[in-house]
Every structure is written in C-alpha cells, then in structure tokens.
Amino acid sequence: MRCGRLCQFLWLWPYLSYVQAVPIRKVQDDTKTLIKTIVTRISDISHTSVSSKQRVTGLDFIPGLHPVLSLSKMDQTLAVYQQILTSLPSQNVMQISNDLENLRDLLRLLASSKSCPLPQTSGLETLESLDGVLEASLYSTEVVALSRLQGSLQGMLRQLDFSPRC
C-alpha cells in the first residue's frame, strides 16, 4: 500500500505535537531579568557615577541615553558597549560583557518573534580609536562606559514594557 506524503505526515504528527515553542512572554521576562541583573552588577562594581548628560572629552563614542529605542537600536547600542567592555583590561567587566552577549541573543529572539530583521553588528568601525583612548584614560573610560550602560539598560527595561518596534 502506498501512503505517500500524507501517511508520512500523519506518522510524524504525534512527535510534532510535543514540540512547543518558547512563549514570547517568557523570553521578554527573561530579558527584563537579565537587564536587572546587569544593572545590579554595574552598581556593585561602579566606582562613581557620571551624569548621562555630562560630556566627557574624548569619550563621545560611548553611547548615551536614547528616548525611544527599537529592538535593532538596542542591539546596536549593546554591541558598542560590548566592544568597549571587552577592550577594558578590568576583570570586573568580563561577566557584564558576557551578560551583554546573552542579552543581545534574547533581543534577537524577541525580534525574530516579531519578524524583525536585525542586522549583524559584529564589527563596529566607530571604535577604531578606542586603543588610544584606553591608553590615555583607562579608568575614566570604564567609569563613563559603565555609568552610561546602566542608564541605557534602564531605558531599555522601560521600553520592553511597551513592546518596542523593530
């Protein structure tokens, strides 16, 4: 007897019915929890805080606060911070850098659930002069980067409550 494709599909149906997608609400909750964890880690190691509106000469490449962030802008911002933190020799920021990678993965999952195409932001050309800045003011770079990252993450946390656009 020839079943064809219908029989093959019916044979697979019980297995396919057990496969469940991760609920998007859970992904969003995990994203918020990870953001809160990173903010807490920054608070634990922060030396001093710098106002997000304060301009620090030579550190203009570190992103500041954005009023409305889309998922792609969140990913781009986190990519810049991740590149900055991996360039710092401080052991304090290694876990935060790893957390940022996980956060970016969660944001990509949220974006794919909304059918948003996120561009790959692996190599960022905007930070070519980072080595010179690090040599001149390593401590200042760490303080400003962590302070601005903390502010950006808190903004992202608020944006996630309103279901950000692509």
C-alpha positions in Angstrom: 0.0 0.0 0.0 1.3 3.4 -0.9 0.8 6.1 1.7 2.6 9.0 0.2 3.3 12.2 1.9 0.0 12.2 3.9 0.9 9.0 5.7 4.4 10.2 6.4 3.0 13.4 7.9 0.4 11.5 10.0 3.2 9.3 11.2 5.2 12.3 12.4 2.2 14.2 13.9 2.4 12.7 17.4 6.1 13.8 17.6 5.4 17.2 16.3 2.6 17.8 18.7 5.0 17.5 21.6 7.3 20.2 20.3 6.4 23.6 21.9 7.8 27.0 21.1 9.1 29.1 23.9 6.3 31.6 24.8 7.4 35.1 23.8 6.3 36.4 27.2 8.8 34.2 28.9 11.6 35.5 26.6 10.5 39.1 27.4 10.5 38.3 31.1 14.0 36.6 30.9 15.2 39.7 29.0 14.0 42.0 31.8 15.5 39.8 34.5 18.9 39.8 32.7 18.8 43.6 32.4 18.1 43.9 36.1 21.0 41.6 36.9 23.4 43.5 34.7 22.3 46.8 36.3 22.9 45.3 39.8 26.3 44.1 38.7 27.2 47.5 37.5 26.0 49.0 40.8 28.2 46.6 42.7 31.4 47.5 40.9 30.8 51.1 39.9 33.3 53.4 41.3 31.5 56.7 40.8 28.5 57.7 38.7 28.6 60.1 35.8 25.6 62.0 34.7 24.3 60.7 31.4 24.1 64.3 30.1 27.6 65.2 31.2 30.1 65.4 28.3 33.5 63.8 28.8 36.1 64.9 26.3 37.4 62.1 24.2 34.7 59.7 25.2 32.0 60.8 22.9 31.9 57.4 21.1 30.3 55.9 24.2 26.5 55.9 23.6 24.3 58.0 25.8 20.6 57.6 26.5 18.0 57.4 23.7 14.4 58.3 24.4 12.8 55.6 22.2 14.7 52.5 21.3 13.7 50.0 18.7 15.0 46.4 19.0 17.6 47.0 16.3 18.8 50.1 18.1 19.0 48.3 21.4 21.1 45.6 19.7 23.4 48.1 18.1 23.9 50.0 21.4 24.7 46.8 23.3 27.2 45.8 20.6 29.1 49.1 21.1 29.1 48.6 24.8 30.2 45.0 24.5 33.1 46.1 22.3 34.1 48.7 24.7 34.0 46.4 27.7 35.9 43.6 26.0 38.7 46.2 25.3 39.0 47.1 29.0 41.6 45.0 31.0 39.5 45.1 34.2 38.3 41.7 35.4 35.2 43.4 36.8 33.6 43.9 33.4 34.1 40.4 31.9 30.9 39.0 33.4 29.0 42.1 32.3 30.3 41.7 28.8 29.2 38.0 28.7 25.8 39.1 30.0 25.5 41.6 27.2 26.1 38.9 24.7 23.3 36.8 26.2 21.1 39.9 26.3 21.7 40.5 22.6 20.7 36.9 21.9 17.4 37.4 23.8 16.8 40.6 21.9 17.4 38.8 18.6 14.9 36.2 19.7 12.3 38.9 20.5 13.0 40.5 17.1 12.6 37.2 15.3 9.2 36.6 17.0 8.1 39.9 15.5 9.6 39.1 12.2 12.1 42.0 12.6 15.3 41.6 10.6 18.2 42.6 12.8 21.4 43.4 11.0 24.5 41.6 12.2 26.6 44.1 14.2 29.8 42.1 14.7 32.5 44.5 13.7 31.9 48.2 14.5 34.0 50.7 12.7 33.1 53.5 15.0 35.5 52.4 17.7 38.8 52.4 15.7 40.4 55.0 18.0 39.5 53.0 21.2 43.0 51.8 21.9 44.4 55.4 22.0 41.6 56.5 24.4 42.2 53.4 26.6 45.9 54.2 26.9 45.1 57.8 27.9 42.3 57.3 30.3 41.5 53.7 31.2 39.8 54.4 34.5 37.6 57.2 33.0 36.6 55.1 30.1 35.5 52.3 32.5 33.5 54.7 34.7 31.8 56.5 31.9 31.0 53.3 30.0 29.5 51.6 33.0 27.5 54.6 34.0 26.1 55.1 30.6 25.5 51.4 30.1 23.5 51.3 33.3 21.3 54.3 32.1 20.8 52.7 28.7 19.8 49.4 30.2 17.3 51.1 32.5 15.8 52.8 29.4 15.7 49.5 27.6 13.9 48.0 30.6 11.2 50.7 30.3 10.9 50.2 26.6 10.3 46.5 26.9 7.2 47.2 28.9 5.7 48.9 25.8 6.7 46.2 23.3 9.3 48.0 21.2 9.1 48.2 17.4 11.6 46.6 15.0 
